[in-house]
Coordinates of C-alpha atoms in Angstrom, one line a residue:
M1 CA 28.2 -5.4 1.0
T2 CA 30.9 -3.4 -1.0
A3 CA 31.3 0.3 -0.6
S4 CA 29.9 1.0 -4.1
A5 CA 26.9 -1.2 -3.4
T6 CA 26.3 0.6 -0.1
H7 CA 26.5 3.9 -1.9
R8 CA 23.9 2.8 -4.4
A9 CA 21.7 1.6 -1.6
I10 CA 22.0 4.9 0.2
D11 CA 21.1 6.7 -2.9
A12 CA 18.0 4.6 -3.3
V13 CA 17.0 5.1 0.4
F14 CA 17.4 8.8 0.1
R15 CA 15.3 9.1 -3.0
I16 CA 12.5 7.2 -1.1
E17 CA 12.9 9.0 2.1
S18 CA 13.9 12.5 1.0
A19 CA 10.4 14.0 0.5
K20 CA 9.3 12.8 4.0
L21 CA 12.5 13.9 5.5
I22 CA 12.3 17.5 4.0
A23 CA 8.6 17.7 4.8
G24 CA 9.2 16.7 8.5
L25 CA 12.1 19.1 8.8
A26 CA 10.2 21.9 7.1
R27 CA 7.5 21.6 9.7
I28 CA 10.1 22.2 12.4
V29 CA 12.2 24.9 10.8
R30 CA 9.4 26.5 8.6
D31 CA 11.9 27.0 5.7
V32 CA 12.0 24.5 2.8
G33 CA 15.4 25.7 1.8
L34 CA 16.9 25.1 5.2
A35 CA 15.1 21.8 5.5
E36 CA 16.6 20.6 2.2
E37 CA 20.1 21.6 3.4
L38 CA 19.6 19.7 6.6
A39 CA 18.4 16.7 4.7
Q40 CA 21.5 16.9 2.4
D41 CA 23.8 17.1 5.5
A42 CA 22.1 13.9 6.8
L43 CA 22.8 12.2 3.4
V44 CA 26.5 13.2 3.6
A45 CA 26.7 11.7 7.1
A46 CA 25.1 8.5 5.8
L47 CA 27.6 8.2 3.0
E48 CA 30.4 8.6 5.6
R49 CA 29.1 6.2 8.2
W50 CA 26.9 3.5 6.6
P51 CA 29.7 1.9 4.5
E52 CA 31.3 1.0 7.8
S53 CA 28.4 0.5 10.2
G54 CA 25.9 -0.9 7.7
I55 CA 22.5 0.4 6.8
P56 CA 20.3 0.8 9.9
D57 CA 17.0 -1.0 10.3
N58 CA 15.1 2.2 9.9
P59 CA 17.1 4.5 7.7
G60 CA 14.5 7.1 7.6
A61 CA 14.6 7.5 11.4
W62 CA 18.4 7.6 11.3
L63 CA 18.4 10.3 8.7
M64 CA 15.8 12.4 10.6
A65 CA 17.7 12.0 13.9
T66 CA 20.9 13.1 12.2
A67 CA 19.2 16.0 10.5
K68 CA 17.8 17.2 13.8
H69 CA 21.2 17.1 15.4
R70 CA 22.7 19.0 12.5
A71 CA 20.0 21.6 13.0
I72 CA 21.2 22.3 16.5
D73 CA 24.8 22.8 15.3
L74 CA 23.5 25.1 12.5
V75 CA 21.5 27.2 14.9
R76 CA 24.6 27.6 17.2
R77 CA 27.0 28.7 14.5
S78 CA 24.7 30.7 12.2
K79 CA 23.7 34.2 13.4
R80 CA 21.6 34.6 10.3
I81 CA 19.0 32.1 11.3
E82 CA 19.3 32.4 15.1
R83 CA 16.0 34.2 15.7
K84 CA 14.1 32.0 13.3
H85 CA 15.3 28.8 15.0
E86 CA 15.4 29.8 18.6
E87 CA 12.5 27.5 19.4
L88 CA 14.0 24.8 17.3
G89 CA 17.1 24.8 19.4
H90 CA 15.2 24.5 22.6
T91 CA 12.9 21.8 21.4
I92 CA 15.6 19.6 19.7
E93 CA 18.2 19.9 22.5
A94 CA 15.9 18.0 24.8
D95 CA 15.6 15.2 22.3
R96 CA 19.2 15.1 21.4
H97 CA 19.8 11.8 23.2
A98 CA 16.3 10.3 22.6
A99 CA 16.0 6.6 21.8
V100 CA 15.5 5.5 18.2
P101 CA 12.0 4.2 18.8
D102 CA 10.9 7.7 20.0
L103 CA 12.4 9.2 16.9
E104 CA 10.6 6.7 14.7
A105 CA 7.3 7.7 16.3
A106 CA 8.1 11.4 15.7
I107 CA 8.9 10.7 12.0
D108 CA 5.7 8.7 11.5
E109 CA 3.5 11.3 13.2
D110 CA 1.7 13.5 10.7
V111 CA 3.9 12.4 7.8
G112 CA 1.0 12.7 5.5
D113 CA 0.1 16.2 6.6
D114 CA 3.8 17.1 6.3
L115 CA 4.0 15.9 2.7
L116 CA 0.8 17.8 1.9
R117 CA 2.2 21.0 3.4
L118 CA 5.3 20.5 1.3
V119 CA 3.3 20.0 -1.9
F120 CA 1.3 23.2 -1.4
T121 CA 4.5 25.1 -0.5
A122 CA 6.5 24.0 -3.5
C123 CA 3.5 24.8 -5.8
H124 CA 2.7 28.1 -4.2
P125 CA 1.4 30.7 -6.7
V126 CA 3.9 33.3 -5.6
L127 CA 6.4 31.3 -7.7
S128 CA 6.6 31.2 -11.5
T129 CA 5.3 28.0 -13.2
E130 CA 8.9 27.0 -14.1
A131 CA 10.0 27.5 -10.5
R132 CA 7.1 25.4 -9.2
V133 CA 7.9 22.6 -11.5
A134 CA 11.6 22.6 -10.7
L135 CA 11.1 22.9 -6.9
T136 CA 8.4 20.1 -6.9
L137 CA 10.7 17.7 -8.8
R138 CA 13.6 18.6 -6.5
L139 CA 11.8 18.4 -3.1
L140 CA 9.1 15.9 -3.8
G141 CA 10.4 13.9 -6.7
G142 CA 13.9 13.5 -5.3
L143 CA 15.5 14.5 -8.7
T144 CA 18.8 16.1 -8.8
T145 CA 19.3 19.5 -10.5
E146 CA 21.2 17.6 -13.3
E147 CA 18.2 15.2 -13.8
I148 CA 15.7 18.0 -14.0
A149 CA 17.8 20.0 -16.5
R150 CA 18.3 16.9 -18.7
A151 CA 14.5 16.1 -18.6
F152 CA 13.5 19.6 -19.7
L153 CA 16.5 20.2 -22.0
V154 CA 17.6 23.4 -20.2
P155 CA 21.1 24.2 -18.9
E156 CA 21.8 22.9 -15.4
P157 CA 22.7 26.4 -14.0
T158 CA 19.3 27.6 -15.2
V159 CA 17.5 25.0 -13.2
A160 CA 19.8 25.6 -10.2
Q161 CA 19.0 29.3 -10.3
R162 CA 15.2 28.6 -10.5
I163 CA 15.4 26.4 -7.4
V164 CA 17.5 28.9 -5.5
R165 CA 15.3 31.8 -6.4
A166 CA 12.2 29.8 -5.6
K167 CA 13.4 29.0 -2.0
R168 CA 14.4 32.7 -1.6
T169 CA 11.0 33.9 -2.8
L170 CA 9.2 31.6 -0.4
A171 CA 11.3 32.8 2.5
E172 CA 11.0 36.5 1.6
A173 CA 7.3 36.2 1.1
N174 CA 7.0 34.4 4.5
V175 CA 4.9 31.7 2.9
P176 CA 3.5 29.6 5.7
F177 CA 4.2 25.9 5.8
E178 CA 0.6 24.8 5.9
V179 CA -2.3 23.3 4.0
P180 CA -4.7 26.0 2.8
R181 CA -8.2 25.9 4.1
G182 CA -11.7 26.9 3.0
E183 CA -12.0 28.8 -0.3
E184 CA -8.3 29.1 -0.7
L185 CA -7.9 25.3 -1.0
G186 CA -9.5 25.2 -4.4
A187 CA -7.3 27.8 -6.1
R188 CA -4.1 26.4 -4.4
L189 CA -5.0 22.8 -5.3
S190 CA -5.5 23.9 -9.0
S191 CA -1.9 25.2 -8.9
V192 CA -0.6 21.8 -7.6
L193 CA -2.5 19.8 -10.2
Q194 CA -1.3 22.1 -12.9
V195 CA 2.4 21.5 -11.9
I196 CA 1.9 17.7 -11.8
Y197 CA 0.2 17.6 -15.2
L198 CA 2.8 19.9 -16.7
V199 CA 5.5 17.4 -15.6
F200 CA 3.5 14.5 -17.0
N201 CA 2.8 16.2 -20.3
E202 CA 6.5 17.0 -20.9
G203 CA 7.2 13.3 -20.5
Y204 CA 4.2 12.2 -22.6
S205 CA 4.8 14.6 -25.5
A206 CA 8.3 16.2 -25.2
T207 CA 8.2 19.8 -26.4
A208 CA 11.8 19.7 -27.7
G209 CA 14.8 17.4 -28.3
D210 CA 15.2 14.1 -30.1
D211 CA 12.8 11.9 -28.1
W212 CA 9.1 11.7 -28.7
M213 CA 8.5 10.7 -25.0
R214 CA 10.4 10.9 -21.7
P215 CA 8.8 8.1 -19.7
A216 CA 10.7 9.0 -16.5
L217 CA 8.9 12.3 -16.2
C218 CA 5.5 10.5 -16.7
E219 CA 6.5 8.1 -13.9
D220 CA 7.5 11.0 -11.6
A221 CA 4.2 12.8 -12.2
L222 CA 2.2 9.6 -11.7
R223 CA 3.9 8.9 -8.4
L224 CA 3.2 12.5 -7.2
G225 CA -0.4 12.2 -8.3
R226 CA -1.0 8.9 -6.5
I227 CA 0.5 10.3 -3.3
L228 CA -1.7 13.4 -3.6
A229 CA -4.8 11.1 -4.1
E230 CA -4.0 9.3 -0.9
L231 CA -3.5 12.6 1.0
L232 CA -6.7 14.3 -0.4
P233 CA -9.1 11.4 -0.9
K234 CA -12.2 13.6 -1.0
E235 CA -11.0 15.9 -3.8
P236 CA -12.6 14.6 -7.1
E237 CA -10.2 16.5 -9.4
V238 CA -7.2 14.9 -7.8
H239 CA -8.6 11.5 -8.7
G240 CA -9.6 12.9 -12.1
L241 CA -5.9 13.9 -12.8
V242 CA -4.6 10.5 -11.6
A243 CA -7.2 8.8 -13.9
L244 CA -6.1 10.9 -16.9
M245 CA -2.4 10.2 -16.3
E246 CA -2.9 6.5 -15.7
I247 CA -4.9 6.1 -19.0
Q248 CA -2.5 8.2 -21.0
A249 CA 0.5 6.4 -19.6
S250 CA -1.1 3.1 -20.6
R251 CA -0.3 3.9 -24.2
A252 CA 3.4 4.6 -23.7
R253 CA 4.7 1.4 -25.3
A254 CA 2.4 1.8 -28.3
R255 CA 3.3 5.5 -29.0
V256 CA 6.8 4.9 -30.1
G257 CA 8.0 2.7 -33.0
P258 CA 11.2 0.6 -33.1
K259 CA 13.3 3.5 -34.3
G260 CA 11.8 6.0 -31.8
E261 CA 9.4 7.4 -34.4
P262 CA 6.0 8.7 -33.1
I263 CA 2.9 6.5 -33.6
L264 CA -0.3 8.4 -33.5
L265 CA -3.3 7.3 -31.5
L266 CA -5.4 5.8 -34.3
D267 CA -2.4 3.9 -35.7
Q268 CA -1.4 2.3 -32.4
N269 CA -1.4 -1.4 -31.7
R270 CA -3.9 -1.5 -28.8
A271 CA -2.7 -4.9 -27.7
R272 CA 0.4 -3.1 -26.5
W273 CA -1.5 -0.8 -24.2
D274 CA -1.0 -1.4 -20.5
H275 CA -4.4 -2.7 -19.3
L276 CA -3.4 -2.6 -15.6
L277 CA -2.9 1.2 -15.9
I278 CA -6.2 1.4 -17.8
R279 CA -8.0 -0.4 -15.0
R280 CA -6.4 1.9 -12.4
G281 CA -7.5 4.9 -14.5
L282 CA -11.1 3.7 -14.7
T283 CA -11.1 3.1 -11.0
A284 CA -9.9 6.6 -10.3
I285 CA -12.6 8.0 -12.6
A286 CA -15.2 6.1 -10.6
R287 CA -13.8 7.6 -7.4
A288 CA -14.0 11.1 -8.8
E289 CA -17.6 10.6 -10.0
A290 CA -18.7 9.0 -6.7
L291 CA -17.7 12.1 -4.8
G292 CA -20.5 14.0 -6.7
G293 CA -20.7 17.4 -8.1
A294 CA -20.0 18.7 -11.6
L295 CA -17.1 17.1 -13.4
G296 CA -13.9 19.3 -13.3
P297 CA -11.5 19.8 -16.2
Y298 CA -9.2 16.9 -15.3
T299 CA -12.1 14.5 -14.8
L300 CA -13.6 15.5 -18.1
Q301 CA -10.3 14.9 -19.8
A302 CA -10.0 11.5 -18.1
A303 CA -13.5 10.6 -19.3
I304 CA -12.3 11.4 -22.9
A305 CA -9.3 9.3 -22.4
A306 CA -11.5 6.5 -21.1
C307 CA -13.5 6.5 -24.3
H308 CA -10.4 5.7 -26.2
A309 CA -9.3 3.1 -23.6
R310 CA -12.7 1.3 -23.8
A311 CA -12.6 1.0 -27.6
R312 CA -11.1 -2.3 -28.7
T313 CA -10.3 -0.8 -32.1
A314 CA -10.0 2.7 -33.4
E315 CA -13.2 2.2 -35.4
E316 CA -15.2 1.5 -32.2
T317 CA -14.3 4.8 -30.6
D318 CA -17.4 6.8 -29.5
W319 CA -16.4 10.0 -31.2
K320 CA -19.8 11.6 -30.6
R321 CA -19.5 11.2 -26.9
I322 CA -15.9 12.5 -27.0
A323 CA -17.2 15.6 -29.0
A324 CA -19.8 16.2 -26.3
L325 CA -17.2 15.9 -23.5
Y326 CA -15.0 18.4 -25.3
T327 CA -17.9 20.8 -25.7
A328 CA -18.4 20.6 -21.9
L329 CA -14.6 21.1 -21.4
V330 CA -14.6 24.2 -23.7
E331 CA -17.5 25.7 -21.7
L332 CA -15.6 25.1 -18.5
T333 CA -12.1 26.3 -19.6
N334 CA -12.7 28.6 -22.5
S335 CA -9.3 27.3 -23.8
P336 CA -8.4 27.7 -27.5
V337 CA -6.3 24.5 -27.2
V338 CA -9.3 22.6 -26.0
E339 CA -11.4 24.1 -28.8
L340 CA -8.8 22.7 -31.3
N341 CA -9.1 19.3 -29.7
R342 CA -12.9 19.6 -30.0
A343 CA -12.5 20.3 -33.7
V344 CA -10.6 17.0 -34.1
A345 CA -13.4 15.2 -32.3
F346 CA -16.0 16.8 -34.4
S347 CA -14.1 15.9 -37.6
M348 CA -14.1 12.2 -36.5
A349 CA -17.8 12.3 -35.4
F350 CA -19.3 14.4 -38.2
G351 CA -16.7 14.5 -41.0
P352 CA -13.5 16.6 -41.8
A353 CA -15.5 19.5 -43.2
A354 CA -17.3 20.0 -39.9
G355 CA -14.0 19.9 -38.1
L356 CA -12.3 22.3 -40.5
V357 CA -15.0 25.0 -39.8
L358 CA -14.0 25.0 -36.2
V359 CA -10.3 25.0 -36.9
D360 CA -10.6 27.9 -39.4
A361 CA -12.2 29.9 -36.6
L362 CA -9.1 29.5 -34.6
V363 CA -6.6 30.6 -37.2
S364 CA -6.6 34.2 -36.0
E365 CA -6.4 33.3 -32.3
P366 CA -3.3 35.1 -31.0
S367 CA -2.5 32.5 -28.3
L368 CA -2.2 29.8 -31.1
A369 CA 0.0 31.8 -33.4
S370 CA 3.1 29.7 -32.6
Y371 CA 1.2 26.5 -31.7
H372 CA 2.4 23.8 -34.1
L373 CA -0.6 21.6 -33.6
L374 CA -3.0 24.2 -35.2
P375 CA -1.5 23.9 -38.7
S376 CA -0.9 20.2 -38.1
V377 CA -4.6 19.6 -37.4
R378 CA -5.6 21.8 -40.3
G379 CA -3.2 20.0 -42.7
D380 CA -4.7 16.7 -41.6
L381 CA -8.3 17.8 -42.3
L382 CA -7.3 19.4 -45.6
A383 CA -5.6 16.1 -46.7
K384 CA -8.8 14.2 -45.8
L385 CA -10.8 16.6 -48.0
G386 CA -8.4 16.0 -50.9
R387 CA -6.9 19.5 -50.7
D388 CA -3.3 18.2 -50.7
A389 CA -1.5 21.3 -51.9
E390 CA -3.0 23.3 -49.1
A391 CA -2.3 20.5 -46.6
R392 CA 1.4 20.3 -47.6
V393 CA 1.8 24.0 -46.7
E394 CA 0.1 23.5 -43.3
F395 CA 2.3 20.5 -42.5
E396 CA 5.5 22.4 -43.5
R397 CA 4.4 25.3 -41.3
A398 CA 3.8 22.9 -38.4
A399 CA 7.2 21.3 -38.9
S400 CA 8.8 24.8 -38.7
L401 CA 7.1 25.5 -35.4
T402 CA 7.8 22.3 -33.4
R403 CA 11.0 22.0 -31.4
N404 CA 10.8 18.2 -31.3
T405 CA 13.0 16.4 -33.8
R406 CA 10.8 13.3 -34.0
E407 CA 7.6 15.3 -34.5
R408 CA 9.3 17.5 -37.1
A409 CA 10.3 14.4 -39.1
L410 CA 6.7 13.1 -39.0
L411 CA 5.2 16.4 -40.2
L412 CA 7.7 16.7 -43.0
E413 CA 7.0 13.2 -44.1
R414 CA 3.3 14.0 -44.2
A415 CA 4.0 17.1 -46.2
A416 CA 6.0 15.1 -48.7
T417 CA 3.2 12.6 -49.0
C418 CA 0.8 15.4 -49.8
A419 CA 3.2 16.9 -52.3
R420 CA 3.4 13.5 -54.1
T421 CA -0.4 13.1 -54.1
S422 CA -0.9 16.7 -55.3
V423 CA 1.4 16.0 -58.3
R424 CA -0.5 12.9 -59.3
T425 CA -3.9 14.6 -59.2
D426 CA -2.8 17.8 -61.1

């Protein structure tokens, strides 16, 4: 194997192993920042040695062993962390010459619990939402700072600072590296699910830039969601979120035209939907429902997505059921954005006039003042009612609010269509 091929292999191995490696080290050192440094040191060592010695049979065990040995050296030369890692030095010193099979057993032990601890630590509510997203993608997704910055269209130094501040905040707040228990689990799990879905949504409908979608972010979020479902199999909302993401991701190929232009749901070629992902999503919904209890917000949204997935054509969509599910979701979340979605469902089930009544009630909602989809939906309903001049104004306003180039072009095109129709009818 050439040196370049070995480096590519090392990069692939580290992406696969890094989350488990950081999680295992964090259990020992109780500091995710230090754990990541140790993991990076092990990567550097692999880049130096593996091109000559070859990739070991169990690269994860090799990386963990190397990181543990680096930890001893770090404890010895760094006064700053001496007290924090006194126990670490004693424990690891005894294992310094341990056999590889013993190290493999140590790595495999509790790896699921370690990953779960890392998930809850990276998504701790003491951090800002932006910091949680960046830290989760860095520690659990294995993305570089450059990749995160590119995905979210923010400067790389901004992402780097978010990650540095997040690690510092966790250390200063003495956030324990543990899985929350009892009543605290629900609130903390909600934070984790929010982060994963934010990542997915940014991939599914990019808020800014020239691309309508960023599939890599969807894939990262799906991977994290699937891991979480394996680690918390008795939490229905985890399965609900996975179901929602699987079904939405199934439409990815049909959502973008040959030139990168957006294709809206009702105009999509459903033959291009990924039916494997749909089956996975429906299976995940079944798991969530089998666990019993009232449906949570992610499972309700997954049920809505399932209504679309089960319809062979747009005309077969059960809009009355979707409207009912949105009504339940509004009662649960009290969210103006959900209420806007409910208005769309009502317009499809009971006519555009019924939907417009609900939309007009949201026009004065402060939280939607800069939300481009409010005038976009209102423009669509006005156009369906033949009020094209008013619709044009709404589409132009929506275009001025969105930061996504593809979406702006679509909205301006719709505004131009309304302008032409309005001229013909005047």
